[in-house]
Structures are given as structure tokens and as C-alpha cells.
Amino acid sequence: MSLFFKSPLDIEIRLDDDGHRQYTEIKSSVSGRVDKLPVYKDGESVKGTVTIRTREGRRVEHTGVKVQLMGSIEINTDGVSTSDFLTMGKELAVPGIIDHEVSYPFEFKNVEKQYESYRGKNAKLRYYVKVVVSRKSSQELTREKELWVFQYLQPPPPTDDRALTSVKMDVGIEECLHIEFEYSKSRFNLKDVIHGRIYFQLVRLKIRHMELRLVRREEVGTAPNQITDIETLVRYEIMDGAPVKGETIPIRLYLSGFDLSPTYSDVNKRFSSRTFLSLVLIDEDARRYFKQSEIILYRD
């Protein structure tokens, strides 16, 4: 931020338990920058201290100081549009003059954080603490500190058929190829293992190799102006060479080693981010055949 160089005030936001709290490293899919952010849970209080210092002995008159806890969704299509789904605020100081260092404690108790934080290519869901120093004839002075929210969910109940029923996909070309791909369930936590098998029922193509992929599909906006971005997160080669009829290949894909995020479905009617398991076959003429199915990812 340019505040450090241009503002007559230095505004610092320090969160309680900063030194003992879990942190996570989040990479921007656009700039590639990595930020280390404190992790918060749904229902957890957010508290800390705001410290304001003057620069070069200046006296700064203000019309009030407030702190806000914000949750917002930013969509970047033809331009950045922002919508807030969480706004909480507290007044820290009445109008007056700041001519020395002052500190203000704040607390937002038991805050409901209904979504998990997200950074995608065209969508962001972020939580942040924002301090605003208002002034009569000058631009207000602000400082922000971002949080990262994890949504911890319980494993699906035993009665949830989607969690327990195996999923089968058929890849086929009439009289040339018939492959059955089966995996154990459709819902996985982020540290889970995908168990499955590939069974070759008919092979009359000269297959060069086969890949298993995890693909993220991000959708923002609504039709007909919806924008979709597809990113391959994992590419795992499971076969090299031509198989024969009746052959079976076992599959074990460990999810914990990859940078995955939970499934986001129509969040606040602004965006979705879903993950698909895709089986890709490439023949000797470089032709591709694939079939994919959505898997639901959650954090527990």
C-alpha cells in the first residue's frame, strides 16, 4: 500500500494470538504472489488492536475512527465488481485530533463466516479487517488486514448415498473402444485417497498412453454473460503403451499432496468452483478421448 509513504498517519492492525495462530500460504492465480494469512473458523471471534501513529510530528484532525469486519466477493470480468455479504463495524474514536500514538482494542464476537475464503482467476472471496479514519476536507485514510477462513465440515453421514455409492464412467467408441472406470465414491475430504480401477472391455485402438486429471472449473456471472475458466490441477499418467482386452489397472490418487480447495457451488449467486475427475486417452495419431465426472471436495 502507498499509505506508508503518503499518509500523515501510520495505521497498524494487530490480531490477538497472532504468534500462536495457524497460518496458510495463499498464492494468487493471477499475479503469482504468495501471502501468509492467519486462519479463522466459522463462529470464531475476531479481536485485536488498532494502533495509529503520527508522522513527522504532525497533528491530524479527524471526524471519527472506526473498524470494520468485512466479507466480500470480487468478480473480475469486464471490470472488478464487489459485493459485500458481511459488514460489521465499531466506532473506535469520536471526532478529534491525533497528535501522538494511540491504540484501540476491538472485538467482533462469534462471527458467522458462512463461506470459505477463495482466490481464483476471475473470482475472490475474502474476509478482512478494515480501519477508516474519516476527515472533513481530505480523503479518508484506510488500512486493511486480510484473514483466511476455513470451513470445517463433518464427513457425510452413512445415509448419504452420494458419499458411499461407487461411481462408474464408460469411455467408448462403437466397435473400437470400451473402457469402464470405477471409483469408490463422489465426495472426498481434501486429505482423502481416490481408490478405483480401470477395466478394458474392448480395445481396437492403438492407445499410446492414458492420464488421470483433476480439473477445476470456475464459473462467474450468469448466462448469457457467464465466464468459465478451466484449469488442470493434477495430471497423472497411469498407463504407457497399448492395453489388451480384460486388463485391469488399479487407481490410487492421494489428494493431500495437491493444492486443492473445497467445492464452491453458486456462492451468493456470484460464482462456482467445482472439481472434476477426468480420464484422458491419447492414441498413436494424437487423438484424445476423455470422460469426466464431478467430485465434491470438503474440508474436515
C-alpha positions as CSV (number, residue, x, y, z in Angstrom):
1,M,0.0,0.0,0.0
2,S,1.1,3.6,-0.6
3,L,-0.1,4.7,2.9
4,F,3.4,4.3,4.4
5,F,4.8,7.0,2.1
6,K,1.9,9.4,1.6
7,S,-0.3,9.2,4.6
8,P,0.2,11.5,7.6
9,L,-0.7,8.5,9.8
10,D,0.7,5.0,10.1
11,I,-2.2,2.6,10.9
12,E,-1.3,-0.8,12.2
13,I,-3.8,-3.7,12.8
14,R,-2.6,-6.4,15.1
15,L,-4.8,-9.5,15.7
16,D,-4.8,-11.3,19.1
17,D,-3.0,-14.7,19.2
18,D,-1.1,-13.7,16.0
19,G,2.0,-15.6,17.1
20,H,0.2,-18.8,18.0
21,R,-2.4,-18.9,15.3
22,Q,-2.3,-21.3,12.3
23,Y,-1.2,-19.5,9.1
24,T,-1.7,-20.6,5.5
25,E,0.2,-19.6,2.4
26,I,-2.2,-18.5,-0.4
27,K,-0.9,-17.9,-4.0
28,S,-2.7,-15.5,-6.3
29,S,-3.7,-17.3,-9.5
30,V,-3.2,-14.0,-11.4
31,S,0.0,-12.4,-10.1
32,G,1.6,-15.5,-8.6
33,R,2.2,-13.6,-5.3
34,V,2.1,-15.7,-2.1
35,D,0.6,-14.2,1.0
36,K,0.8,-15.7,4.5
37,L,-2.5,-15.2,6.2
38,P,-4.0,-16.1,9.6
39,V,-6.6,-18.8,9.6
40,Y,-10.0,-18.4,11.2
41,K,-13.0,-20.7,11.6
42,D,-16.8,-20.1,11.3
43,G,-18.1,-18.8,14.6
44,E,-14.8,-17.7,15.9
45,S,-14.3,-14.2,17.3
46,V,-12.0,-11.7,15.6
47,K,-10.3,-9.4,18.0
48,G,-7.1,-7.3,18.2
49,T,-5.7,-3.8,18.5
50,V,-5.5,-0.8,16.1
51,T,-2.5,1.4,16.7
52,I,-2.3,4.8,15.0
53,R,0.9,6.8,14.9
54,T,1.5,10.3,13.5
55,R,4.3,11.0,11.1
56,E,6.9,13.8,11.4
57,G,5.1,15.3,14.5
58,R,2.0,16.2,12.5
59,R,-1.4,16.9,14.1
60,V,-4.2,15.2,12.2
61,E,-7.8,16.3,12.7
62,H,-10.4,13.6,12.0
63,T,-14.2,13.2,12.2
64,G,-14.1,9.7,13.6
65,V,-12.2,6.4,13.6
66,K,-14.0,3.1,13.0
67,V,-13.0,-0.6,12.5
68,Q,-15.0,-3.0,10.3
69,L,-15.0,-6.7,9.7
70,M,-15.9,-7.3,6.0
71,G,-16.7,-10.3,3.8
72,S,-16.8,-9.6,0.1
73,I,-16.9,-11.3,-3.3
74,E,-14.9,-9.7,-6.1
75,I,-15.7,-10.6,-9.7
76,N,-13.3,-9.7,-12.5
77,T,-15.0,-9.8,-15.9
78,D,-15.3,-6.6,-17.8
79,G,-14.1,-4.8,-14.7
80,V,-13.9,-5.5,-11.0
81,S,-17.3,-5.6,-9.2
82,T,-17.6,-6.1,-5.5
83,S,-20.5,-7.2,-3.3
84,D,-20.4,-7.5,0.5
85,F,-22.0,-10.3,2.3
86,L,-20.7,-9.5,5.7
87,T,-20.4,-6.0,7.2
88,M,-19.8,-5.4,11.0
89,G,-18.5,-2.1,12.4
90,K,-17.5,-0.4,15.6
91,E,-16.6,3.2,16.4
92,L,-13.2,3.5,17.9
93,A,-12.9,7.2,18.4
94,V,-15.1,10.3,18.3
95,P,-14.0,13.3,16.2
96,G,-10.8,14.9,17.5
97,I,-7.1,15.4,16.8
98,I,-4.4,12.7,16.7
99,D,-1.0,14.2,17.6
100,H,0.6,11.1,19.3
101,E,0.4,7.3,19.2
102,V,-3.0,5.9,20.2
103,S,-4.2,2.3,20.5
104,Y,-7.8,1.0,20.4
105,P,-8.8,-2.6,21.2
106,F,-11.6,-4.2,19.2
107,E,-13.6,-7.4,19.1
108,F,-16.2,-8.9,16.9
109,K,-17.7,-11.8,18.8
110,N,-18.7,-15.2,17.5
111,V,-18.8,-14.1,13.9
112,E,-20.7,-16.3,11.4
113,K,-18.5,-16.9,8.4
114,Q,-20.7,-18.7,6.0
115,Y,-18.3,-19.2,3.2
116,E,-14.7,-20.4,2.9
117,S,-12.1,-17.9,1.5
118,Y,-11.2,-18.3,-2.1
119,R,-8.8,-16.9,-4.7
120,G,-9.5,-17.9,-8.3
121,K,-8.8,-16.4,-11.7
122,N,-11.9,-14.3,-12.0
123,A,-13.4,-14.5,-8.5
124,K,-12.2,-13.8,-5.0
125,L,-14.0,-14.3,-1.7
126,R,-12.2,-12.5,1.1
127,Y,-12.5,-11.5,4.7
128,Y,-10.6,-8.6,6.1
129,V,-10.4,-6.1,9.0
130,K,-10.6,-2.5,7.7
131,V,-9.8,0.7,9.7
132,V,-11.1,4.0,8.5
133,V,-10.0,7.4,9.7
134,S,-12.5,10.0,8.3
135,R,-11.6,13.6,7.7
136,K,-13.7,16.7,6.7
137,S,-11.8,18.1,3.8
138,S,-9.4,15.3,2.9
139,Q,-9.6,11.8,1.7
140,E,-10.3,9.2,4.4
141,L,-7.3,7.1,5.5
142,T,-7.7,3.3,5.5
143,R,-5.8,0.2,6.3
144,E,-6.8,-3.5,5.7
145,K,-5.7,-6.8,7.1
146,E,-6.9,-10.0,5.4
147,L,-7.9,-13.2,7.1
148,W,-8.3,-16.6,5.6
149,V,-11.4,-18.6,6.6
150,F,-11.5,-22.4,6.6
151,Q,-14.9,-24.1,6.7
152,Y,-14.5,-27.4,8.5
153,L,-17.4,-29.8,7.7
154,Q,-18.3,-33.2,9.2
155,P,-17.9,-36.2,7.0
156,P,-21.1,-37.1,5.1
157,P,-23.4,-39.3,7.1
158,P,-23.6,-43.0,6.4
159,T,-27.1,-42.4,4.9
160,D,-25.7,-40.1,2.2
161,D,-25.8,-42.3,-0.9
162,R,-23.6,-39.9,-2.8
163,A,-20.8,-40.5,-0.3
164,L,-21.0,-44.3,-0.3
165,T,-22.1,-45.3,-3.8
166,S,-19.3,-46.1,-6.3
167,V,-19.2,-44.1,-9.5
168,K,-18.8,-45.7,-12.9
169,M,-17.9,-43.9,-16.1
170,D,-17.8,-45.6,-19.5
171,V,-15.4,-44.4,-22.2
172,G,-16.3,-45.8,-25.6
173,I,-16.3,-45.6,-29.3
174,E,-18.6,-48.0,-31.1
175,E,-16.8,-51.3,-32.1
176,C,-13.4,-49.7,-31.3
177,L,-13.1,-49.0,-27.6
178,H,-14.9,-49.7,-24.4
179,I,-13.4,-48.8,-21.0
180,E,-15.1,-48.9,-17.6
181,F,-13.7,-46.5,-15.0
182,E,-15.0,-47.0,-11.5
183,Y,-14.0,-45.2,-8.3
184,S,-15.2,-45.6,-4.7
185,K,-17.4,-42.5,-4.0
186,S,-18.1,-39.0,-5.2
187,R,-17.4,-37.0,-2.0
188,F,-13.8,-36.7,-0.7
189,N,-12.2,-34.6,2.0
190,L,-9.0,-32.7,1.0
191,K,-6.8,-35.4,2.6
192,D,-8.6,-38.4,1.1
193,V,-7.5,-41.0,-1.4
194,I,-9.3,-41.8,-4.6
195,H,-9.5,-45.6,-5.0
196,G,-10.6,-47.0,-8.2
197,R,-10.0,-49.3,-11.2
198,I,-10.0,-49.1,-15.0
199,Y,-11.2,-52.2,-16.9
200,F,-10.7,-52.7,-20.6
201,Q,-13.6,-54.5,-22.2
202,L,-12.8,-53.7,-25.8
203,V,-9.6,-52.3,-27.3
204,R,-9.2,-52.0,-31.1
205,L,-7.4,-48.6,-31.0
206,K,-3.6,-48.2,-30.7
207,I,-3.6,-46.3,-27.4
208,R,-0.3,-44.5,-26.7
209,H,-0.9,-43.5,-23.0
210,M,-3.6,-42.7,-20.5
211,E,-3.9,-39.9,-17.9
212,L,-6.0,-39.2,-14.9
213,R,-6.6,-35.5,-14.3
214,L,-8.2,-33.3,-11.6
215,V,-9.7,-30.3,-13.3
216,R,-11.0,-27.1,-11.7
217,R,-13.9,-25.3,-13.4
218,E,-14.5,-21.8,-12.2
219,E,-17.7,-20.1,-13.4
220,V,-18.6,-16.4,-12.7
221,G,-21.7,-14.4,-13.6
222,T,-24.8,-15.7,-15.1
223,A,-25.8,-16.8,-18.6
224,P,-25.6,-15.5,-21.3
225,N,-22.6,-13.4,-19.9
226,Q,-21.1,-16.2,-17.8
227,I,-17.3,-16.6,-17.9
228,T,-15.8,-20.1,-17.4
229,D,-12.1,-20.8,-16.7
230,I,-10.8,-24.4,-16.7
231,E,-7.5,-25.3,-15.0
232,T,-5.8,-28.7,-14.9
233,L,-4.6,-29.1,-11.3
234,V,-3.2,-32.6,-11.5
235,R,-2.0,-34.6,-14.4
236,Y,-1.1,-38.2,-13.5
237,E,0.0,-40.7,-16.2
238,I,-1.4,-44.2,-15.3
239,M,-0.6,-46.2,-18.4
240,D,2.0,-46.1,-21.2
241,G,1.5,-48.4,-24.2
242,A,-1.4,-50.4,-25.6
243,P,-3.5,-52.5,-23.2
244,V,-5.3,-55.7,-24.1
245,K,-8.9,-56.8,-23.5
246,G,-9.6,-57.9,-20.0
247,E,-6.8,-56.0,-18.4
248,T,-7.4,-54.0,-15.1
249,I,-5.4,-51.1,-13.8
250,P,-5.8,-50.1,-10.1
251,I,-6.0,-46.4,-9.2
252,R,-4.8,-44.7,-6.0
253,L,-4.7,-40.9,-6.1
254,Y,-3.6,-39.2,-2.9
255,L,-5.3,-35.8,-2.7
256,S,-3.3,-34.4,0.2
257,G,-0.2,-33.7,-2.0
258,F,-2.0,-31.2,-4.2
259,D,-3.2,-27.6,-3.9
260,L,-6.9,-28.2,-3.9
261,S,-9.8,-26.2,-2.5
262,P,-13.3,-27.3,-1.4
263,T,-16.3,-27.2,-3.8
264,Y,-18.0,-23.8,-4.1
265,S,-21.5,-24.1,-5.5
266,D,-23.3,-20.9,-6.6
267,V,-21.8,-18.9,-3.8
268,N,-24.0,-15.9,-3.1
269,K,-25.3,-16.4,-6.7
270,R,-21.9,-14.9,-7.9
271,F,-19.6,-17.8,-8.7
272,S,-18.9,-21.5,-8.5
273,S,-15.7,-23.5,-8.4
274,R,-16.0,-27.3,-9.0
275,T,-13.6,-30.1,-9.4
276,F,-13.8,-32.9,-12.0
277,L,-12.1,-36.2,-12.3
278,S,-11.2,-36.7,-15.9
279,L,-9.9,-39.8,-17.7
280,V,-7.9,-39.0,-20.9
281,L,-6.7,-41.4,-23.5
282,I,-4.4,-40.5,-26.4
283,D,-3.9,-42.7,-29.4
284,E,-0.9,-43.0,-31.7
285,D,-2.4,-40.4,-34.0
286,A,-2.5,-37.9,-31.1
287,R,-6.3,-38.1,-30.9
288,R,-7.8,-37.6,-27.5
289,Y,-10.7,-39.4,-25.9
290,F,-12.0,-38.4,-22.4
291,K,-14.8,-38.7,-19.9
292,Q,-15.1,-36.7,-16.7
293,S,-17.3,-36.6,-13.6
294,E,-17.6,-34.1,-10.8
295,I,-16.3,-34.9,-7.4
296,I,-17.3,-33.0,-4.3
297,L,-14.4,-31.8,-2.1
298,Y,-14.7,-30.7,1.5
299,R,-12.5,-29.8,4.5
300,D,-12.9,-31.8,7.7
